[in-house]
């Protein structure tokens, strides 16, 4: 068997990407106030800002688009998608939403109240925001291994069951349900094991608490289970996913991830306890329950995408791609979060810029350097994103300085990854010339999206 793992698709439609010169990129980045969020996408060669809604649809999905039934109520497209979702999840009740955060908002509005507490391995930022908005405490209880970037562990997304039990004991009356996120996006796209999901579900049941899974990357998580968890080697991805869902009472989904579409999301629930409240909240903000926030054609594309996302050849290629870049980084002596996760590789900026003071935002500086060197756009996950400027003018800093390179699905080929590895290598070779930045203008919240920067002299 040849060792090279090829993309399990061929290309039917292409979209040119634009090469720019270094001089142009210097100018473009200056115009963007040294903030890659403000670049125009057409000025980026390889866009690894996010894997969310950025992937390529298949010819079957584009074909399905034409089948969309745009009826307001009772559209054929709804029933087609409902059948697919019931088959994959085993859950009876399904409502579409326009994306994942809308599913969260609708479910939490229907089920949570001020003063509640929700445990999770790590809440994704929109999940946390939607809970906190209602006045719910969002508690992250990932295992300690999940917080150590260079430590290798097969399931760094697992939840710490002892700590879950402790909060169930002390705060049961405040807990409307327990949650877990697969894969753990905030924790580096790291998977959760079946054993952990099963034990967590059992624990919640003992305390009479429902179990909700954030299933944005359920297919990637299932593939990790197949590759890493004894006993699942011969199970199909659909079987593994079905077992994961069998332990849950409900799930929220951003279809922009393993749904393989550019926009969409949904809620599924096993029984109808919460359904009246969910439907009412849905109608208020998303739409009638047979379309939620989605067009009929998008429901069709999702029905196809969910099935394609479970394809083992695709998933093997997907996870291998991140691992492949990781191997190249390892050989070049560049640190990253290990092992590589499902959808992204997280560079440890400290290993490229060990002497840059944190006040000069080394991960932001590395992010800028990747663009200047090779037109690659990643995202800083460091002290710009998670630090704060306090009222007295001083700053708080994040414990890690990472640059996330997140990979759109079915979009970039192996040669793009080879190119990126070369660019990263080159950046490391020129590290002494990389300049830090200072913030010259920033909003009070979520400053990384819109802040203006200048070079440190
Ligand atoms: C993307 C994401 C969400 C939110 O979904 P959107 O479609 O971006 O609103 C929620 N949870 C996780 C784990 C995600 O990755």
CSV table of C-alpha atoms and ligand atoms in Angstrom, one decimal:
chain,number,residue,atom,x,y,z
A,1,UNK,CA,0.0,0.0,0.0
A,2,UNK,CA,1.4,3.4,-0.9
A,3,UNK,CA,1.9,5.6,2.2
A,4,UNK,CA,0.8,8.9,0.8
A,5,UNK,CA,-2.6,9.7,2.0
A,6,UNK,CA,-4.4,11.4,-0.9
A,7,UNK,CA,-7.4,13.7,-0.8
A,8,UNK,CA,-10.4,11.3,-1.3
A,9,UNK,CA,-12.0,13.6,-3.9
A,10,UNK,CA,-11.2,15.2,-7.2
A,11,UNK,CA,-11.8,18.8,-8.1
A,12,UNK,CA,-14.8,19.7,-10.2
A,13,UNK,CA,-14.9,23.5,-9.7
A,14,UNK,CA,-12.0,25.7,-8.8
A,15,UNK,CA,-11.7,29.1,-7.2
A,16,UNK,CA,-8.5,31.0,-7.9
A,17,UNK,CA,-6.4,32.2,-4.9
A,18,UNK,CA,-4.3,35.2,-5.4
A,19,UNK,CA,-0.5,35.4,-5.0
A,20,UNK,CA,0.7,38.7,-3.7
A,21,UNK,CA,4.2,40.1,-3.4
A,22,UNK,CA,5.8,40.7,0.0
A,23,UNK,CA,5.7,44.5,-0.7
A,24,UNK,CA,2.0,44.3,-1.3
A,25,UNK,CA,1.4,42.3,1.9
A,26,UNK,CA,3.4,44.8,3.9
A,27,UNK,CA,1.1,47.6,2.6
A,28,UNK,CA,-2.1,45.5,3.0
A,29,UNK,CA,-1.3,44.6,6.6
A,30,UNK,CA,-0.5,48.2,7.4
A,31,UNK,CA,-3.8,49.2,5.9
A,32,UNK,CA,-5.5,46.6,8.1
A,33,UNK,CA,-3.8,48.2,11.1
A,34,UNK,CA,-1.8,45.0,11.6
A,35,UNK,CA,-5.0,43.1,12.3
A,36,UNK,CA,-5.5,40.1,9.9
A,37,UNK,CA,-9.2,40.1,10.7
A,38,UNK,CA,-9.4,43.4,8.7
A,39,UNK,CA,-7.7,42.0,5.6
A,40,UNK,CA,-9.9,41.4,2.6
A,41,UNK,CA,-10.1,37.6,2.0
A,42,UNK,CA,-9.0,38.0,-1.6
A,43,UNK,CA,-5.7,39.4,-0.3
A,44,UNK,CA,-5.1,36.1,1.6
A,45,UNK,CA,-3.5,33.2,-0.2
A,46,UNK,CA,-4.3,30.4,2.3
A,47,UNK,CA,-7.1,31.3,4.7
A,48,UNK,CA,-6.9,29.3,7.9
A,49,UNK,CA,-8.8,31.8,10.1
A,50,UNK,CA,-11.5,29.2,10.8
A,51,UNK,CA,-13.0,25.9,9.7
A,52,UNK,CA,-16.5,27.3,10.4
A,53,UNK,CA,-18.7,27.4,7.4
A,54,UNK,CA,-15.7,27.8,5.1
A,55,UNK,CA,-15.5,24.3,3.5
A,56,UNK,CA,-16.3,23.1,0.0
A,57,UNK,CA,-19.6,21.5,-0.8
A,58,UNK,CA,-19.7,18.4,-2.9
A,59,UNK,CA,-21.4,18.1,-6.4
A,60,UNK,CA,-24.1,16.0,-4.7
A,61,UNK,CA,-24.8,18.9,-2.2
A,62,UNK,CA,-24.9,21.4,-5.1
A,63,UNK,CA,-27.3,19.1,-6.8
A,64,UNK,CA,-29.5,18.9,-3.7
A,65,UNK,CA,-29.6,22.7,-3.6
A,66,UNK,CA,-31.9,22.6,-6.6
A,67,UNK,CA,-34.2,20.2,-4.8
A,68,UNK,CA,-34.9,22.8,-2.0
A,69,UNK,CA,-38.6,23.2,-1.1
A,70,UNK,CA,-39.0,26.8,0.1
A,71,UNK,CA,-42.5,26.3,1.5
A,72,UNK,CA,-43.0,28.2,4.7
A,73,UNK,CA,-44.6,25.3,6.6
A,74,UNK,CA,-44.1,21.6,6.1
A,75,UNK,CA,-41.5,21.7,3.4
A,76,UNK,CA,-40.3,18.4,1.9
A,77,UNK,CA,-36.7,19.5,2.6
A,78,UNK,CA,-37.5,19.6,6.3
A,79,UNK,CA,-38.8,16.0,6.3
A,80,UNK,CA,-35.9,14.8,4.3
A,81,UNK,CA,-33.3,16.3,6.7
A,82,UNK,CA,-35.4,15.1,9.7
A,83,UNK,CA,-35.1,11.5,8.5
A,84,UNK,CA,-31.3,11.8,8.1
A,85,UNK,CA,-30.9,13.4,11.5
A,86,UNK,CA,-33.1,10.8,13.2
A,87,UNK,CA,-31.1,8.0,11.6
A,88,UNK,CA,-27.8,9.5,12.7
A,89,UNK,CA,-28.8,10.6,16.2
A,90,UNK,CA,-31.6,8.3,17.1
A,91,UNK,CA,-33.5,11.3,18.5
A,92,UNK,CA,-37.1,12.0,17.7
A,93,UNK,CA,-37.3,15.8,17.9
A,94,UNK,CA,-35.4,18.1,15.6
A,95,UNK,CA,-35.5,21.8,14.9
A,96,UNK,CA,-33.3,23.7,12.5
A,97,UNK,CA,-31.6,27.0,13.4
A,98,UNK,CA,-29.5,29.4,11.4
A,99,UNK,CA,-26.3,28.4,13.1
A,100,UNK,CA,-24.9,26.8,16.3
A,101,UNK,CA,-25.2,29.8,18.6
A,102,UNK,CA,-28.9,30.1,17.7
A,103,UNK,CA,-29.4,26.5,18.7
A,104,UNK,CA,-27.7,27.4,22.0
A,105,UNK,CA,-29.8,30.5,22.6
A,106,UNK,CA,-33.1,28.7,21.9
A,107,UNK,CA,-32.3,25.7,24.0
A,108,UNK,CA,-30.9,27.7,26.9
A,109,UNK,CA,-33.8,30.2,26.8
A,110,UNK,CA,-36.2,27.3,27.1
A,111,UNK,CA,-34.3,25.4,29.9
A,112,UNK,CA,-32.1,27.7,32.0
A,113,UNK,CA,-32.7,30.5,34.5
A,114,UNK,CA,-30.6,33.0,36.4
A,115,UNK,CA,-28.4,31.4,39.1
A,116,UNK,CA,-28.2,28.0,37.3
A,117,UNK,CA,-24.8,26.3,36.7
A,118,UNK,CA,-23.8,24.2,33.6
A,119,UNK,CA,-20.7,21.9,33.7
A,120,UNK,CA,-18.9,21.2,30.4
A,121,UNK,CA,-15.4,20.0,29.4
A,122,UNK,CA,-14.8,23.5,27.9
A,123,UNK,CA,-17.7,25.8,26.9
A,124,UNK,CA,-17.2,27.2,23.4
A,125,UNK,CA,-17.2,31.0,23.6
A,126,UNK,CA,-20.7,31.4,22.1
A,127,UNK,CA,-22.0,28.7,24.5
A,128,UNK,CA,-20.5,30.5,27.4
A,129,UNK,CA,-21.8,33.8,26.3
A,130,UNK,CA,-25.4,32.5,25.7
A,131,UNK,CA,-25.4,31.0,29.2
A,132,UNK,CA,-23.9,34.0,30.9
A,133,UNK,CA,-26.3,36.3,29.2
A,134,UNK,CA,-29.1,34.5,31.1
A,135,UNK,CA,-27.1,34.6,34.3
A,136,UNK,CA,-26.0,31.0,34.2
A,137,UNK,CA,-22.6,30.0,35.5
A,138,UNK,CA,-20.6,28.1,32.8
A,139,UNK,CA,-18.1,25.8,34.5
A,140,UNK,CA,-15.2,24.2,32.6
A,141,UNK,CA,-14.1,20.9,34.0
A,142,UNK,CA,-11.7,19.4,31.4
A,143,UNK,CA,-9.1,16.9,32.7
A,144,UNK,CA,-5.8,18.5,33.8
A,145,UNK,CA,-4.0,16.9,30.8
A,146,UNK,CA,-6.3,18.9,28.5
A,147,UNK,CA,-4.6,22.2,29.7
A,148,UNK,CA,-1.0,21.1,29.0
A,149,UNK,CA,-0.2,22.0,25.4
A,150,UNK,CA,2.9,19.7,24.9
A,151,UNK,CA,1.5,16.7,26.8
A,152,UNK,CA,0.4,13.8,24.6
A,153,UNK,CA,-2.8,12.1,25.7
A,154,UNK,CA,-5.3,10.3,23.4
A,155,UNK,CA,-8.4,12.0,24.8
A,156,UNK,CA,-7.4,15.5,26.1
A,157,UNK,CA,-11.1,16.6,25.7
A,158,UNK,CA,-12.3,14.3,28.5
A,159,UNK,CA,-14.2,15.9,31.4
A,160,UNK,CA,-12.9,15.4,34.9
A,161,UNK,CA,-15.5,13.1,36.4
A,162,UNK,CA,-14.4,13.6,40.0
A,163,UNK,CA,-14.9,17.4,39.7
A,164,UNK,CA,-18.2,16.8,38.0
A,165,UNK,CA,-19.4,14.7,40.9
A,166,UNK,CA,-18.2,17.3,43.3
A,167,UNK,CA,-20.4,20.0,41.7
A,168,UNK,CA,-23.3,17.6,41.4
A,169,UNK,CA,-23.0,17.0,45.1
A,170,UNK,CA,-22.7,20.7,46.1
A,171,UNK,CA,-24.9,22.4,43.5
A,172,UNK,CA,-27.4,19.8,42.1
A,173,UNK,CA,-30.3,22.2,42.6
A,174,UNK,CA,-28.7,24.8,40.3
A,175,UNK,CA,-27.9,22.3,37.4
A,176,UNK,CA,-30.5,22.1,34.6
A,177,UNK,CA,-28.3,19.6,32.6
A,178,UNK,CA,-24.7,18.6,32.1
A,179,UNK,CA,-23.0,19.4,28.8
A,180,UNK,CA,-19.9,18.1,26.9
A,181,UNK,CA,-18.3,19.4,23.7
A,182,UNK,CA,-17.1,17.0,21.0
A,183,UNK,CA,-14.4,17.6,20.0
A,184,UNK,CA,-13.3,20.1,22.5
A,185,UNK,CA,-12.8,23.2,20.3
A,186,UNK,CA,-11.6,25.6,22.9
A,187,UNK,CA,-9.2,23.0,24.2
A,188,UNK,CA,-7.5,22.5,20.8
A,189,UNK,CA,-10.0,20.3,19.0
A,190,UNK,CA,-9.2,17.4,21.3
A,191,UNK,CA,-11.5,14.4,21.4
A,192,UNK,CA,-13.6,12.9,24.2
A,193,UNK,CA,-13.5,9.1,24.6
A,194,UNK,CA,-16.6,6.9,24.6
A,195,UNK,CA,-15.8,5.7,28.1
A,196,UNK,CA,-15.8,9.3,29.3
A,197,UNK,CA,-19.1,10.1,27.6
A,198,UNK,CA,-20.7,6.9,29.0
A,199,UNK,CA,-19.4,7.5,32.6
A,200,UNK,CA,-20.5,11.2,32.5
A,201,UNK,CA,-24.0,10.2,31.3
A,202,UNK,CA,-24.3,7.6,34.1
A,203,UNK,CA,-23.2,10.1,36.7
A,204,UNK,CA,-25.7,12.7,35.4
A,205,UNK,CA,-28.5,10.0,35.4
A,206,UNK,CA,-27.7,9.2,39.1
A,207,UNK,CA,-28.5,12.8,39.9
A,208,UNK,CA,-31.5,12.9,37.6
A,209,UNK,CA,-29.9,15.4,35.2
A,210,UNK,CA,-30.3,15.5,31.4
A,211,UNK,CA,-27.2,15.2,29.2
A,212,UNK,CA,-26.7,17.6,26.3
A,213,UNK,CA,-23.8,17.2,23.8
A,214,UNK,CA,-22.4,20.1,21.7
A,215,UNK,CA,-22.0,17.9,18.6
A,216,UNK,CA,-20.4,20.4,16.2
A,217,UNK,CA,-17.6,18.0,15.5
A,218,UNK,CA,-19.2,14.6,16.3
A,219,UNK,CA,-17.9,12.9,13.2
A,220,UNK,CA,-14.3,13.9,13.8
A,221,UNK,CA,-14.7,12.8,17.5
A,222,UNK,CA,-16.1,9.4,16.3
A,223,UNK,CA,-13.1,8.9,14.0
A,224,UNK,CA,-10.7,9.6,16.9
A,225,UNK,CA,-12.5,7.0,18.9
A,226,UNK,CA,-12.2,4.5,16.1
A,227,UNK,CA,-8.4,5.2,15.8
A,228,UNK,CA,-7.6,5.5,19.5
A,229,UNK,CA,-10.1,3.7,21.8
A,230,UNK,CA,-9.7,-0.1,22.2
A,231,UNK,CA,-12.8,-2.0,21.1
A,232,UNK,CA,-13.9,0.5,18.3
A,233,UNK,CA,-11.3,-0.5,15.6
A,234,UNK,CA,-13.9,-2.3,13.6
A,235,UNK,CA,-17.0,-0.2,14.3
A,236,UNK,CA,-18.2,2.1,11.5
A,237,UNK,CA,-18.3,5.9,12.1
A,238,UNK,CA,-22.1,5.9,12.0
A,239,UNK,CA,-22.2,3.1,14.7
A,240,UNK,CA,-19.8,5.1,16.9
A,241,UNK,CA,-21.7,8.3,16.4
A,242,UNK,CA,-25.0,6.4,17.2
A,243,UNK,CA,-23.5,5.1,20.4
A,244,UNK,CA,-22.3,8.6,21.4
A,245,UNK,CA,-25.8,10.0,20.8
A,246,UNK,CA,-27.5,7.1,22.6
A,247,UNK,CA,-26.1,8.4,26.0
A,248,UNK,CA,-27.5,11.9,25.4
A,249,UNK,CA,-30.9,13.5,26.0
A,250,UNK,CA,-30.3,16.2,23.4
A,251,UNK,CA,-27.7,18.0,21.4
A,252,UNK,CA,-26.8,21.4,19.8
A,253,UNK,CA,-25.1,21.5,16.5
A,254,UNK,CA,-23.4,24.1,14.3
A,255,UNK,CA,-23.8,22.6,10.8
A,256,UNK,CA,-20.9,24.8,9.7
A,257,UNK,CA,-18.6,22.2,11.1
A,258,UNK,CA,-19.3,18.5,10.5
A,259,UNK,CA,-22.5,19.3,8.7
A,260,UNK,CA,-20.3,20.3,5.7
A,261,UNK,CA,-22.3,23.3,4.8
A,262,UNK,CA,-21.6,27.0,4.9
A,263,UNK,CA,-24.5,28.0,7.2
A,264,UNK,CA,-26.9,26.2,9.5
A,265,UNK,CA,-27.5,24.4,12.8
A,266,UNK,CA,-30.0,22.5,14.8
A,267,UNK,CA,-31.2,21.1,18.1
A,268,UNK,CA,-32.2,17.5,18.7
A,269,UNK,CA,-34.0,16.2,21.7
A,270,UNK,CA,-34.9,12.6,22.7
A,271,UNK,CA,-38.3,13.3,24.4
A,272,UNK,CA,-40.8,16.1,24.3
A,273,UNK,CA,-40.3,17.5,27.8
A,274,UNK,CA,-38.7,20.8,26.6
A,275,UNK,CA,-40.2,20.8,23.1
A,276,UNK,CA,-43.0,23.3,23.6
A,277,UNK,CA,-40.7,25.8,25.2
A,278,UNK,CA,-38.0,25.2,22.5
A,279,UNK,CA,-40.6,25.6,19.7
A,280,UNK,CA,-41.9,28.8,21.2
A,281,UNK,CA,-38.4,30.3,21.6
A,282,UNK,CA,-37.5,29.1,18.1
A,283,UNK,CA,-40.6,30.8,16.5
A,284,UNK,CA,-39.7,34.0,18.4
A,285,UNK,CA,-36.2,34.4,17.0
A,286,UNK,CA,-35.5,31.8,14.2
A,287,UNK,CA,-38.6,31.0,12.4
A,288,UNK,CA,-41.4,28.4,12.0
A,289,UNK,CA,-40.2,24.9,13.3
A,290,UNK,CA,-40.0,23.3,9.8
A,291,UNK,CA,-37.4,25.8,8.6
A,292,UNK,CA,-35.9,27.4,11.8
A,293,UNK,CA,-33.4,29.9,10.4
A,294,UNK,CA,-32.6,28.0,7.2
A,295,UNK,CA,-33.7,28.1,3.6
A,296,UNK,CA,-35.2,24.9,2.1
A,297,UNK,CA,-32.2,24.5,-0.2
A,298,UNK,CA,-29.8,24.7,2.8
A,299,UNK,CA,-31.8,22.0,4.6
A,300,UNK,CA,-31.2,19.8,1.5
A,301,UNK,CA,-27.5,20.5,1.4
A,302,UNK,CA,-27.2,19.7,5.1
A,303,UNK,CA,-29.0,16.3,4.7
A,304,UNK,CA,-26.4,15.3,2.1
A,305,UNK,CA,-23.5,16.9,4.1
A,306,UNK,CA,-24.2,15.1,7.3
A,307,UNK,CA,-23.9,11.8,5.5
A,308,UNK,CA,-20.7,12.8,3.7
A,309,UNK,CA,-19.2,14.0,6.9
A,310,UNK,CA,-19.4,10.4,8.3
A,311,UNK,CA,-17.4,8.9,5.4
A,312,UNK,CA,-14.4,7.2,6.9
A,313,UNK,CA,-12.0,7.9,4.0
A,314,UNK,CA,-12.8,11.6,4.3
A,315,UNK,CA,-12.3,11.6,8.0
A,316,UNK,CA,-9.0,9.7,7.8
A,317,UNK,CA,-7.7,12.2,5.3
A,318,UNK,CA,-9.0,15.1,7.5
A,319,UNK,CA,-7.4,14.0,10.7
A,320,UNK,CA,-4.2,12.9,8.9
A,321,UNK,CA,-3.9,16.4,7.3
A,322,UNK,CA,-3.5,18.1,10.7
A,323,UNK,CA,-1.2,15.3,11.9
A,324,UNK,CA,0.9,15.7,8.7
A,325,UNK,CA,1.5,19.4,9.4
A,326,UNK,CA,2.3,18.5,13.0
A,327,UNK,CA,5.0,16.1,11.8
A,328,UNK,CA,6.6,18.8,9.7
A,329,UNK,CA,6.5,21.3,12.6
A,330,UNK,CA,8.1,18.7,14.9
A,331,UNK,CA,10.9,18.2,12.4
A,332,UNK,CA,11.5,22.0,12.3
A,333,UNK,CA,11.5,22.3,16.1
A,334,UNK,CA,8.4,24.4,16.3
A,335,UNK,CA,6.1,23.8,19.3
A,336,UNK,CA,2.4,23.1,18.9
A,337,UNK,CA,-0.5,21.7,20.9
A,338,UNK,CA,-0.1,17.9,20.9
A,339,UNK,CA,-1.4,15.7,19.6
A,340,UNK,CA,-2.8,17.6,16.7
A,341,UNK,CA,-6.6,17.9,17.0
A,342,UNK,CA,-9.4,17.4,14.4
A,343,UNK,CA,-9.8,20.7,12.7
A,344,UNK,CA,-6.7,22.8,13.5
A,345,UNK,CA,-3.1,23.0,14.5
A,346,UNK,CA,-2.1,25.4,17.3
A,347,UNK,CA,1.4,26.9,17.0
A,348,UNK,CA,3.1,27.8,20.3
A,349,UNK,CA,4.5,31.3,19.5
A,350,UNK,CA,6.8,31.0,22.5
A,351,UNK,CA,8.9,28.4,20.7
A,352,UNK,CA,9.4,30.8,17.7
A,353,UNK,CA,9.8,34.0,19.7
A,354,UNK,CA,11.2,33.0,23.1
A,355,UNK,CA,12.6,36.4,23.9
A,356,UNK,CA,9.7,38.6,22.9
A,357,UNK,CA,8.1,40.1,26.0
A,358,UNK,CA,4.4,39.2,26.4
A,359,UNK,CA,3.6,43.0,26.4
A,360,UNK,CA,4.5,42.8,22.7
A,361,UNK,CA,1.9,40.1,22.0
A,362,UNK,CA,4.2,37.3,20.5
A,363,UNK,CA,1.3,35.2,19.1
A,364,UNK,CA,-0.2,38.3,17.4
A,365,UNK,CA,3.3,39.0,16.0
A,366,UNK,CA,3.7,35.5,14.7
A,367,UNK,CA,0.3,35.7,13.1
A,368,UNK,CA,1.3,38.8,11.3
A,369,UNK,CA,4.6,37.2,10.3
A,370,UNK,CA,2.8,34.3,8.7
A,371,UNK,CA,0.9,36.7,6.5
A,372,UNK,CA,3.9,38.8,5.6
A,373,UNK,CA,6.0,35.7,4.8
A,374,UNK,CA,3.5,33.7,2.8
A,375,UNK,CA,0.0,35.2,2.7
A,376,UNK,CA,-1.3,32.7,5.4
A,377,UNK,CA,-4.0,33.9,7.7
A,378,UNK,CA,-4.4,32.2,11.1
A,379,UNK,CA,-5.8,33.6,14.3
A,380,UNK,CA,-4.1,34.6,17.6
A,381,UNK,CA,-5.2,32.8,20.7
A,382,UNK,CA,-3.2,34.6,23.2
A,383,UNK,CA,-3.1,37.8,25.2
A,384,UNK,CA,-4.9,40.0,22.6
A,385,UNK,CA,-7.9,37.6,22.6
A,386,UNK,CA,-7.9,36.7,26.3
A,387,UNK,CA,-6.0,39.6,27.9
A,388,UNK,CA,-7.7,42.7,29.1
A,389,UNK,CA,-6.8,46.3,29.6
A,390,UNK,CA,-7.9,47.4,33.0
A,391,UNK,CA,-9.3,50.8,33.9
A,392,UNK,CA,-6.0,51.8,35.5
A,393,UNK,CA,-4.3,51.2,32.1
A,394,UNK,CA,-2.5,48.0,33.1
A,395,UNK,CA,-3.0,44.7,31.2
A,396,UNK,CA,-3.7,41.2,32.1
A,397,UNK,CA,-2.1,38.4,29.9
A,398,UNK,CA,-3.2,34.9,28.8
A,399,UNK,CA,-1.3,31.9,30.0
A,400,UNK,CA,-0.6,30.7,26.5
A,401,UNK,CA,0.5,32.5,23.2
A,402,UNK,CA,-0.9,30.3,20.4
A,403,UNK,CA,-1.7,30.8,16.7
A,404,UNK,CA,-4.5,28.6,15.5
A,405,UNK,CA,-4.4,27.4,11.9
A,406,UNK,CA,-7.9,26.0,11.3
A,407,UNK,CA,-8.6,24.0,8.2
A,408,UNK,CA,-11.7,24.4,6.0
A,409,UNK,CA,-13.1,21.1,5.0
A,410,UNK,CA,-12.2,19.6,1.6
A,411,UNK,CA,-10.6,22.8,0.4
A,412,UNK,CA,-6.8,22.7,0.6
A,413,UNK,CA,-4.6,20.0,-0.8
A,414,UNK,CA,-1.4,18.5,0.5
A,415,UNK,CA,0.7,20.9,-1.5
A,416,UNK,CA,-0.9,23.8,0.4
A,417,UNK,CA,0.2,22.2,3.6
A,418,UNK,CA,3.7,21.6,2.3
A,419,UNK,CA,3.8,25.3,1.3
A,420,UNK,CA,2.6,26.4,4.8
A,421,UNK,CA,5.2,24.2,6.5
A,422,UNK,CA,7.9,25.9,4.4
A,423,UNK,CA,6.5,29.4,5.3
A,424,UNK,CA,6.5,28.5,9.0
A,425,UNK,CA,10.0,27.3,8.7
A,426,UNK,CA,11.1,30.5,7.0
A,427,UNK,CA,9.4,32.6,9.7
A,428,UNK,CA,11.3,30.7,12.3
A,429,UNK,CA,14.6,31.3,10.5
A,430,UNK,CA,13.9,35.0,10.4
A,431,UNK,CA,12.5,35.2,13.9
A,432,UNK,CA,15.0,37.7,15.1
A,433,UNK,CA,13.5,40.3,12.7
A,434,UNK,CA,9.9,39.7,13.7
A,435,UNK,CA,8.5,42.8,15.4
A,436,UNK,CA,6.1,42.9,18.3
A,437,UNK,CA,3.0,45.1,18.3
A,438,UNK,CA,1.2,47.5,20.6
A,439,UNK,CA,-2.5,48.2,20.7
A,440,UNK,CA,-3.4,51.8,19.6
A,441,UNK,CA,-7.2,51.5,19.6
A,442,UNK,CA,-9.4,48.8,21.2
A,443,UNK,CA,-13.0,48.2,22.1
A,444,UNK,CA,-14.1,47.0,25.5
A,445,UNK,CA,-15.1,43.5,24.5
A,446,UNK,CA,-13.8,40.9,22.0
A,447,UNK,CA,-11.0,43.3,21.1
A,448,UNK,CA,-9.1,41.0,18.7
A,449,UNK,CA,-11.8,41.4,16.0
A,450,UNK,CA,-11.5,45.2,15.6
A,451,UNK,CA,-8.4,46.5,17.5
A,452,UNK,CA,-5.8,48.7,15.7
A,453,UNK,CA,-2.1,47.9,16.2
A,454,UNK,CA,1.2,49.5,15.5
A,455,UNK,CA,4.7,48.0,15.4
A,456,UNK,CA,6.8,48.3,18.6
A,457,UNK,CA,9.8,50.5,17.8
B,1,LIG,C1,-18.7,26.9,16.1
B,1,LIG,C2,-19.1,26.4,17.4
B,1,LIG,C3,-20.3,26.8,18.0
B,1,LIG,C4,-21.2,27.9,17.5
B,1,LIG,O1,-21.6,27.7,16.2
B,1,LIG,P1,-21.9,28.9,15.2
B,1,LIG,O2,-22.4,28.1,14.0
B,1,LIG,O3,-20.5,29.5,14.9
B,1,LIG,O4,-22.8,29.8,15.8
B,1,LIG,C5,-20.6,26.1,19.2
B,1,LIG,N1,-19.9,25.2,19.8
B,1,LIG,C6,-18.7,24.8,19.2
B,1,LIG,C7,-17.9,23.7,19.8
B,1,LIG,C8,-18.3,25.4,18.0
B,1,LIG,O5,-17.2,25.0,17.4
